[in-house]
Short mmCIF file of C-alpha atoms in Angstrom, two decimals:
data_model
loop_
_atom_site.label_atom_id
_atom_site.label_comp_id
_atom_site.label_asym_id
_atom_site.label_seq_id
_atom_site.Cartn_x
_atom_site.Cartn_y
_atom_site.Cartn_z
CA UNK A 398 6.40 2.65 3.86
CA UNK A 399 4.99 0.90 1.11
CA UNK A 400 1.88 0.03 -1.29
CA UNK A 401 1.16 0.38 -4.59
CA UNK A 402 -1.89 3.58 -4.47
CA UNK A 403 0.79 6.03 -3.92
CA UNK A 404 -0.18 9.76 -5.10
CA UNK A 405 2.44 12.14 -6.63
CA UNK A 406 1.70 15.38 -4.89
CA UNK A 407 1.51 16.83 -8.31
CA UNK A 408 -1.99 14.59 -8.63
CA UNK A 409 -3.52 16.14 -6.23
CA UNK A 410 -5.25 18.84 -4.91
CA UNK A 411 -4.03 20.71 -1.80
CA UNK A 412 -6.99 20.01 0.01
CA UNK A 413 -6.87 15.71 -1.37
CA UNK A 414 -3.26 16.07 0.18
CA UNK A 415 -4.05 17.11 3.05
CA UNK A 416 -6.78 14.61 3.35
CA UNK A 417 -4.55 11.82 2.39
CA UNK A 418 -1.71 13.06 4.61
CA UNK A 419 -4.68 13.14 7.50
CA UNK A 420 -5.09 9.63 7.03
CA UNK A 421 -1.74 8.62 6.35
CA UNK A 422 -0.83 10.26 9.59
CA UNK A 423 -3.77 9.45 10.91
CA UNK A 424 -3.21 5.46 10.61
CA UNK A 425 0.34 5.85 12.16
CA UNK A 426 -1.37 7.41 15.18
CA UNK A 427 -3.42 4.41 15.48
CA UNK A 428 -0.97 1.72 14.64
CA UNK A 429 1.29 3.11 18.41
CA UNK A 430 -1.86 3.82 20.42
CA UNK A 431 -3.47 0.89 19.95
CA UNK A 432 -0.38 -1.70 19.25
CA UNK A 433 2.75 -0.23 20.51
CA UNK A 434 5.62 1.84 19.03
CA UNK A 435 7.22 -0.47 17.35
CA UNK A 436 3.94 -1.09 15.19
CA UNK A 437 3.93 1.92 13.40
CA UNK A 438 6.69 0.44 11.29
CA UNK A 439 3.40 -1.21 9.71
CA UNK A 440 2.34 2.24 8.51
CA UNK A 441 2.03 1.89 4.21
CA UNK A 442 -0.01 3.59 1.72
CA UNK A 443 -2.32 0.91 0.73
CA UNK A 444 -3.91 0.18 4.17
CA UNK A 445 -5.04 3.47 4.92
CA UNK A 446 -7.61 3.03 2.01
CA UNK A 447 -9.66 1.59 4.72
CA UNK A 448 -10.08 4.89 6.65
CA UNK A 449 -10.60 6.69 3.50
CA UNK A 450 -13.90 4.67 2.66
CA UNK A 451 -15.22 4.69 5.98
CA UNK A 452 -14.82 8.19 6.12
CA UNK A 453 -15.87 8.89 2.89
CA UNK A 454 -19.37 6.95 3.52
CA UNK A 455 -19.90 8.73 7.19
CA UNK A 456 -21.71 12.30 8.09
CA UNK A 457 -18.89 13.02 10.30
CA UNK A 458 -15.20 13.33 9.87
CA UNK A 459 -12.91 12.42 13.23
CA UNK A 460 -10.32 14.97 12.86
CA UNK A 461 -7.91 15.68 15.33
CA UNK A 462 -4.95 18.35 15.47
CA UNK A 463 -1.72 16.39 15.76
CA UNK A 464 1.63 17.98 16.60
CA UNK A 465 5.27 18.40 14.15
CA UNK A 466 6.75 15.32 12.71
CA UNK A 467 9.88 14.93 11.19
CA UNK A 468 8.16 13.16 7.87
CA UNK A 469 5.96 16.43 7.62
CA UNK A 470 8.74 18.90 7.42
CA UNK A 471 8.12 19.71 11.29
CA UNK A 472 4.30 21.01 10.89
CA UNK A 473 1.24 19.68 12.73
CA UNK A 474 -1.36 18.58 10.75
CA UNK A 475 -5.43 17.45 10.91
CA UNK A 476 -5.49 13.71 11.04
CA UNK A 477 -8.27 11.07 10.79
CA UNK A 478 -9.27 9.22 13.88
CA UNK A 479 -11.86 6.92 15.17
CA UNK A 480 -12.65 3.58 14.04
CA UNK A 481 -11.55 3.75 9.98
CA UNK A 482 -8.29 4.16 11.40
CA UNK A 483 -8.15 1.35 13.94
CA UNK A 484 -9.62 -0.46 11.17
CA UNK A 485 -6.97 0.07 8.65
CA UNK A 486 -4.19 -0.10 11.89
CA UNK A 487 -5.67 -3.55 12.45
CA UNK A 488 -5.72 -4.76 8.56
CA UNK A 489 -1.60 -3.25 8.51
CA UNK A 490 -0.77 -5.30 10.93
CA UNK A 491 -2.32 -8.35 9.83
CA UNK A 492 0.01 -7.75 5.97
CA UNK A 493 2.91 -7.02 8.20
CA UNK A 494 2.56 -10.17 10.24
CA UNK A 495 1.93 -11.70 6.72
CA UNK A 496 5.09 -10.32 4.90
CA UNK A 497 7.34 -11.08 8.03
CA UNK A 498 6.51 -14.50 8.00
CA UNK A 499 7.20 -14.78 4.58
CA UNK A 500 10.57 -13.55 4.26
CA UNK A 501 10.91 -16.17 7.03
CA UNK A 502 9.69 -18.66 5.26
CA UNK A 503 11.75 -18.02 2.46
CA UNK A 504 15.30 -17.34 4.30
CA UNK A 505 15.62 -13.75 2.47
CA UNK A 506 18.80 -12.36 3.81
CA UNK A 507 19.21 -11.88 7.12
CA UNK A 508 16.09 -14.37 7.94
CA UNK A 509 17.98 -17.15 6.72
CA UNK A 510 19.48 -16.70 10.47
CA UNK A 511 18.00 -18.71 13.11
CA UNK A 512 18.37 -15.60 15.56
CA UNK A 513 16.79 -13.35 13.62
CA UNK A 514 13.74 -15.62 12.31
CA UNK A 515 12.99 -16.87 15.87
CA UNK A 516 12.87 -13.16 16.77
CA UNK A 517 10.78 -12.16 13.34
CA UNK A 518 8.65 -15.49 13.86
CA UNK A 519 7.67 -13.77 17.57
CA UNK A 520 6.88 -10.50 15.82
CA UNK A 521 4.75 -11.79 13.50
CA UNK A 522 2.71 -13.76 15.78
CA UNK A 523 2.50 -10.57 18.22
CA UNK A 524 1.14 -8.76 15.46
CA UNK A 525 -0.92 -11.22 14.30
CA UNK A 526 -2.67 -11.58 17.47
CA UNK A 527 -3.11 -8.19 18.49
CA UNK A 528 -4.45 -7.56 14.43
CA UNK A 529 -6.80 -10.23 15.65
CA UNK A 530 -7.85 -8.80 18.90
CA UNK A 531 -8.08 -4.72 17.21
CA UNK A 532 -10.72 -6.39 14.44
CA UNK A 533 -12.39 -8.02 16.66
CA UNK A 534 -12.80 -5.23 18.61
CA UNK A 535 -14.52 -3.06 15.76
CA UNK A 536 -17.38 -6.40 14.77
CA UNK A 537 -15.04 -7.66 12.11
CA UNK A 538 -14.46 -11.59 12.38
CA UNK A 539 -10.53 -11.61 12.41
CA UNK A 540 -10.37 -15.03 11.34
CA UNK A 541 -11.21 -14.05 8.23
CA UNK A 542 -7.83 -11.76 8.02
CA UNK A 543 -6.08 -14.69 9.72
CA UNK A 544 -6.69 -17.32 7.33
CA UNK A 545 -5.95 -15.81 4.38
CA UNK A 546 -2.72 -15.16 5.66
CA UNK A 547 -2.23 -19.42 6.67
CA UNK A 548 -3.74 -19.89 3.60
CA UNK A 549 -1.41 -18.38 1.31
CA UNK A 550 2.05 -20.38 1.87
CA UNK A 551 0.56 -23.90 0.99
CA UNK A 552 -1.07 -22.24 -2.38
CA UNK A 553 2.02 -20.81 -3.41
CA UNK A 554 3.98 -23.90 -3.47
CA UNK A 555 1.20 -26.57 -5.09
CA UNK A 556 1.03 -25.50 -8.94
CA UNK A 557 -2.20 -23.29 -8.56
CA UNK A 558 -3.29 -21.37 -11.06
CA UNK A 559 -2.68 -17.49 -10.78
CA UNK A 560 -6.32 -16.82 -10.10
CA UNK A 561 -6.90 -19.35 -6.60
CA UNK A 562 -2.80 -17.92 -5.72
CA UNK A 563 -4.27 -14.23 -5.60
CA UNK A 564 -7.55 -15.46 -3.73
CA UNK A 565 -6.56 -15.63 -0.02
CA UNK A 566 -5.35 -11.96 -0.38
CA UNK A 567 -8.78 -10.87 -2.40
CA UNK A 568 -10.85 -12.47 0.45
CA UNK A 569 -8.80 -10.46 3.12
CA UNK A 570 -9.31 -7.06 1.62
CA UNK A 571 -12.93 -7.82 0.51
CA UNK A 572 -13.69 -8.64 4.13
CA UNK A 573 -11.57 -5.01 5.63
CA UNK A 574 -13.22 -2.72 2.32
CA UNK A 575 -16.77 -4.45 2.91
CA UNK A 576 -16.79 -3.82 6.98
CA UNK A 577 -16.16 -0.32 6.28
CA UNK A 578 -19.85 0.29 5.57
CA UNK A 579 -21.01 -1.31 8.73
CA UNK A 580 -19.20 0.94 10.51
CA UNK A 581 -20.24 3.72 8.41
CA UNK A 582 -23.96 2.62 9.21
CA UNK A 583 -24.01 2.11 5.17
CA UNK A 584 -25.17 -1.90 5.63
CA UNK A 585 -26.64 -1.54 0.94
CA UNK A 586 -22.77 -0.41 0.57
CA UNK A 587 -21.33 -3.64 1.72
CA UNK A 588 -21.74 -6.08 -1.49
CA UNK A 589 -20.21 -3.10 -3.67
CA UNK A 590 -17.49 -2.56 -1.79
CA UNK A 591 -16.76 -6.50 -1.08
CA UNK A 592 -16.32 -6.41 -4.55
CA UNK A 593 -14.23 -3.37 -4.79
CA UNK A 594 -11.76 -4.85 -1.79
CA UNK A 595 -11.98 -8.41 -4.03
CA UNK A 596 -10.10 -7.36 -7.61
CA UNK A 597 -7.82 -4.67 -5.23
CA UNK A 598 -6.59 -7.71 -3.44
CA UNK A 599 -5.95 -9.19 -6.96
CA UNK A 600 -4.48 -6.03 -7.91
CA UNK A 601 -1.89 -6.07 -5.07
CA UNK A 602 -1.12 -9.20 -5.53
CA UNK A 603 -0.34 -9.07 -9.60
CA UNK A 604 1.32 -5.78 -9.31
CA UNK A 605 3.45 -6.68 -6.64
CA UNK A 606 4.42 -9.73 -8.80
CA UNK A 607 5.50 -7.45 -11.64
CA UNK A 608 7.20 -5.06 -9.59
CA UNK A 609 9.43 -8.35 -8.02
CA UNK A 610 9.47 -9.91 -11.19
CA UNK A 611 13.42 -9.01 -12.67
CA UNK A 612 14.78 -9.69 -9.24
CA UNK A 613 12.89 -12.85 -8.64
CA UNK A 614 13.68 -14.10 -12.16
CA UNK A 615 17.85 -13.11 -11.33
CA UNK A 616 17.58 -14.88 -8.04
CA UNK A 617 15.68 -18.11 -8.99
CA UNK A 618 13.03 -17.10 -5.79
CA UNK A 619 9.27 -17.90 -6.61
CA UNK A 620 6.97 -15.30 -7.94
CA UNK A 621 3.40 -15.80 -9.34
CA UNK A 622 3.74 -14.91 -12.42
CA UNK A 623 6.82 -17.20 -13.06
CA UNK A 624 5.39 -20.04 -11.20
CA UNK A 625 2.15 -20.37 -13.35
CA UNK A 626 3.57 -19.39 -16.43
CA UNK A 627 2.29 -15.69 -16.89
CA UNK A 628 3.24 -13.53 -19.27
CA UNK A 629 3.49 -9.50 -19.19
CA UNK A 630 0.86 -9.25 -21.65
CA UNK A 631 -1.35 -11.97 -19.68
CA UNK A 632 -0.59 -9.80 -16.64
CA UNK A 633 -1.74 -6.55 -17.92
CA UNK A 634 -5.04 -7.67 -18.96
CA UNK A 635 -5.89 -9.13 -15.55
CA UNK A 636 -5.22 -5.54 -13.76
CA UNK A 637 -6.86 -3.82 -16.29
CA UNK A 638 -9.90 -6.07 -15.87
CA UNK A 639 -9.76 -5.63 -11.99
CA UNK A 640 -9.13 -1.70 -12.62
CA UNK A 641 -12.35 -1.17 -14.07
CA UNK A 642 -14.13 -3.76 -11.90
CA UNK A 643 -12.87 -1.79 -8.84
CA UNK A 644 -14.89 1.61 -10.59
CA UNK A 645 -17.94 0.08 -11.50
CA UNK A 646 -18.45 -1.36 -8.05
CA UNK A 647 -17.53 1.71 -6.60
CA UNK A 648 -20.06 3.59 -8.41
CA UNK A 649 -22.74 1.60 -7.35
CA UNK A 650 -22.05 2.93 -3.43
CA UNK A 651 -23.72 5.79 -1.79
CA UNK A 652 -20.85 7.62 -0.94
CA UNK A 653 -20.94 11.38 1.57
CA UNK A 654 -18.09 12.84 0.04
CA UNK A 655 -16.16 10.27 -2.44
CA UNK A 656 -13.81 12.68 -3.83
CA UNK A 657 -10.86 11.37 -2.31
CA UNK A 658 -11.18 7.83 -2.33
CA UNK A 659 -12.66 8.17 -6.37
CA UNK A 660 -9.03 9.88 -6.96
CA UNK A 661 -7.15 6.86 -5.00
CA UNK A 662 -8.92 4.10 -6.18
CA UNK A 663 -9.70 4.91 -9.71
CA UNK A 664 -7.19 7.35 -11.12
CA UNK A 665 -4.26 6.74 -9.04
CA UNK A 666 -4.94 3.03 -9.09
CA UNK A 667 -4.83 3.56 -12.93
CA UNK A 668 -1.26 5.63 -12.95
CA UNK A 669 0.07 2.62 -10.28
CA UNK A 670 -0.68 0.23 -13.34
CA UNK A 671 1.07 2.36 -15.72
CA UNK A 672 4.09 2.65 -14.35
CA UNK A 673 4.91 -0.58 -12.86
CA UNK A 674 4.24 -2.30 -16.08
CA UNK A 675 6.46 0.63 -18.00
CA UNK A 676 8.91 -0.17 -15.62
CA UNK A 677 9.85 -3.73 -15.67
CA UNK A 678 9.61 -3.24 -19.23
CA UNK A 679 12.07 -0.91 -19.52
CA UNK A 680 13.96 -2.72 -16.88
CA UNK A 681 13.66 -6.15 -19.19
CA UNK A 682 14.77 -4.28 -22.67
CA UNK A 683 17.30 -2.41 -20.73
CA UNK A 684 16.04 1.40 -21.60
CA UNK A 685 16.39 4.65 -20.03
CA UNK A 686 13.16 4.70 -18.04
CA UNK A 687 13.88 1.50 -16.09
CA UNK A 688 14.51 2.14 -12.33
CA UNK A 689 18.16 2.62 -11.19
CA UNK A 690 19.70 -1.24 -10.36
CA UNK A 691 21.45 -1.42 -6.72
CA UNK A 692 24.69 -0.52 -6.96
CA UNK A 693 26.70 -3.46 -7.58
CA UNK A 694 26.35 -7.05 -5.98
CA UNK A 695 24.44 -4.84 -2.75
CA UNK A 696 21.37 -7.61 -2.12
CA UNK A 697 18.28 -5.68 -0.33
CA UNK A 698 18.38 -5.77 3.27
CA UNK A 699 15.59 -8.14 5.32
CA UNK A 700 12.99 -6.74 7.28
CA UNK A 701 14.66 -5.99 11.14
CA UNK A 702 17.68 -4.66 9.52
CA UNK A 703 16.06 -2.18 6.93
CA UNK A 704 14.12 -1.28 10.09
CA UNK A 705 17.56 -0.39 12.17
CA UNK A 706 18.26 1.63 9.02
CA UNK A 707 15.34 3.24 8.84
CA UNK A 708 15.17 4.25 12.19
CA UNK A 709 18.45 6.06 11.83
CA UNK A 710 17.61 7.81 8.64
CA UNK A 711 14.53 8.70 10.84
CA UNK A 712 16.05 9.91 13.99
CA UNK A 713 18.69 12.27 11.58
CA UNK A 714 15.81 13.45 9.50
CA UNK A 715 17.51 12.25 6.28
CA UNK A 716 14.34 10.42 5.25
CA UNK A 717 12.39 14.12 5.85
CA UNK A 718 15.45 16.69 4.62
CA UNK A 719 17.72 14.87 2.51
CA UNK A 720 17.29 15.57 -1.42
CA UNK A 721 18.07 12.02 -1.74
CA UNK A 722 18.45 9.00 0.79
CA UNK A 723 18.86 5.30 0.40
CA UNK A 724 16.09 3.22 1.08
CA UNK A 725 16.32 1.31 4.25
CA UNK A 726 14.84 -2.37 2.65
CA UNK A 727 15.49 -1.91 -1.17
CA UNK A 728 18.59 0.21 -1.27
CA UNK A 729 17.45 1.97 -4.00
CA UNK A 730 17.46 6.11 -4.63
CA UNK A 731 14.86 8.13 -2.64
CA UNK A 732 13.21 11.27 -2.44
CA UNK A 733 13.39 13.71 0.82
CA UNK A 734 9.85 13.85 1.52
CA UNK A 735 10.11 17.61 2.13
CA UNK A 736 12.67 18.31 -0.94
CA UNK A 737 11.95 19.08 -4.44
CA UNK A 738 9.38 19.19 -6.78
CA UNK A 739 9.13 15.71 -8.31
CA UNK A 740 7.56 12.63 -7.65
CA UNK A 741 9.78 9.57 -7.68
CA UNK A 742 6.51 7.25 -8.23
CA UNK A 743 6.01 9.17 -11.55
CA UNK A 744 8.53 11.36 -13.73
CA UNK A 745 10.63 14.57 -13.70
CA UNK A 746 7.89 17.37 -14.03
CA UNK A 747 10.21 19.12 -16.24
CA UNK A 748 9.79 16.83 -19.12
CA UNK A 749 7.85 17.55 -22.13
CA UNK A 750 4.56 15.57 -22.37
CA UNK A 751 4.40 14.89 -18.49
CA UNK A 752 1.21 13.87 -17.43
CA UNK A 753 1.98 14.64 -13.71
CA UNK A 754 0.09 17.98 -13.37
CA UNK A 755 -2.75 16.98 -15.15
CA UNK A 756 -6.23 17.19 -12.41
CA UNK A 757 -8.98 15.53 -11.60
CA UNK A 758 -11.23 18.41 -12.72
CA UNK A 759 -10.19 18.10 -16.24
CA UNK A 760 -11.16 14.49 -16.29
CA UNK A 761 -14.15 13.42 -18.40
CA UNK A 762 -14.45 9.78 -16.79
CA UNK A 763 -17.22 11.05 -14.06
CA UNK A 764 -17.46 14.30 -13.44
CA UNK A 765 -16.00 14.25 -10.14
CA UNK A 766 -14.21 17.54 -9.89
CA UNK A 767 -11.67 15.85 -7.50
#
């Protein structure tokens, strides 16, 4: 799975983690009932935002009781269903069709094969039209997810600034965060939340940029920030600006209960900044705190075959039991979900002056008590 709002179960409360689990779990469920098995492969952190806001602007919560999974350490769970989930299943699939056909496009690894791009070429369109046909389906215009995606290729490749490169991405998730309040019957939450989907979209983009940036730069392959010239420090003041844009939009919505999507999109969107600047930092200067590298000259593995991989570390529980495991795309060091007490998006809670245990209720921003 992957995304950049990705909570440290230190960060949050038992009853947030539940919730988030719900929806986590929730937009997996929704990703095979409504698109297949082989869809839920689409499952990341960042897309079930969507059934977080809807479900955070609506009266009523569709919960459901759903039975033991591996990735939960064999225990059932209450997960979100109804139409924030098909929402968010729809908007995966769309940035899986998306990322697919870019790895195409850019012969990474094993796409450089004519086989295997044909076959991820068919995927992506599969997905892409059944994204189309699940928006459509909940009153959202689906060519608006679609041509963001066509969009984004020809920008990439013409000398645009940073700014219009990020822009087909901010238009997609303004579109998916704005509908969410037409579903929720919340038509005055719309404009506030357009905004909020807007500078998250940036957000993705740039972070994703930074996170990519050491390997890009080794392997000569394009990346934003390279491309137009962007420097760290540039960087860091564009996320910070959409960081706080993202919370003062969101406080101007009318929320139910907004506990749980405050915590994602504010504070945890705050530590996700942190740390993947910190990182390729250290990374750059060469310091202790930079991520592990691969193991020697081990280049990461392309989409179909980190999913073969995955689906084995899957079927033996690794990915659930393991204390480590190696990660099916990246090949880098992970966490057992079910082992151990740390949080490999954050730090060793061990160390002095970690800021992993510190909660929402001591925070002086709002108020929230989240």
């Amino acid at each position: 799975m992957f995304g950049m709002v990705r909570p440290c179960r230190h960060t949050l409360s038992p009853a947030l983690r539940a919730e988030w689990i719900g929806h986590l779990c929730g937009l997996c469920y929704a990703l095979r009932d409504e698109h297949g098995q082989a869809a839920r492969i689409a499952t990341n952190y960042d897309g079930l935002l969507i059934s977080v806001l809807l479900d955070a602007q609506s009266p009523a919560r569709g919960r459901r009781t759903a039975g033991p999974c591996p990735l939960r350490g064999m225990r059932t769970a209450r997960v979100a269903t109804g139409d924030g989930t098909r929402l968010a299943a729809a908007v995966s699939l769309v940035l899986a069709s998306a990322t697919l056909a870019d790895h195409v496009a850019d012969r990474d690894g094993a796409f450089a094969r004519r086989p295997v791009a044909a076959a991820a070429r068919r995927l992506a369109a599969g997905w892409a039209d059944r994204a189309s046909t699940g928006a459509a389906g909940l009153g959202l215009d689906p060519a608006v997810l679609l041509d963001a995606v066509a969009r984004q290729p020809a920008l990439e490749h013409t000398g645009s600034p940073l700014l219009t490169v990020t822009e087909p991405t901010e238009t997609a998730t303004a579109a998916a965060f704005g509908h969410t309040a037409v579903l929720a019957g919340r038509p005055d939450n719309a404009a506030p939340l357009a905004e909020a989907g807007r500078l998250f979209g940036r957000l993705a983009h740039l972070l994703d940029a930074v996170e990519d940036l050491p390997a890009d730069a080794a392997a000569g392959a394009w990346n934003p920030l390279l491309a137009t010239g962007t420097d760290l420090v540039a960087a860091r003041a564009l996320a910070d600006d959409a960081a706080l844009g993202i919370r003062l939009a969101l406080d101007e919505v009318r929320w139910t209960d907004r506990r749980l999507a405050h915590r994602l999109l504010v504070h945890e969107l705050d530590r996700s900044i942190g740390h993947a600047f910190a990182h390729v930092t250290a990374q750059a200067e060469g310091k202790p705190g930079a991520p592990p590298s691969r193991p020697g000259p081990r280049p990461p593995r392309g989409a179909l075959a980190g999913c073969a991989v995955a689906v084995g570390l899957f079927c033996s529980c690794q990915m659930c039991c393991a204390d480590t495991f190696e990660d099916p795309w990246t090949r880098e060091a992970r966490e057992g979900f079910c082992r151990g007490d740390t949080c490999a998006n954050c730090c060793d809670c061990s160390e002095a002056g970690c800021d992993c245990c510190d909660c929402c209720s001591d925070c002086d921003c709002c108020g929230c008590d989240c």
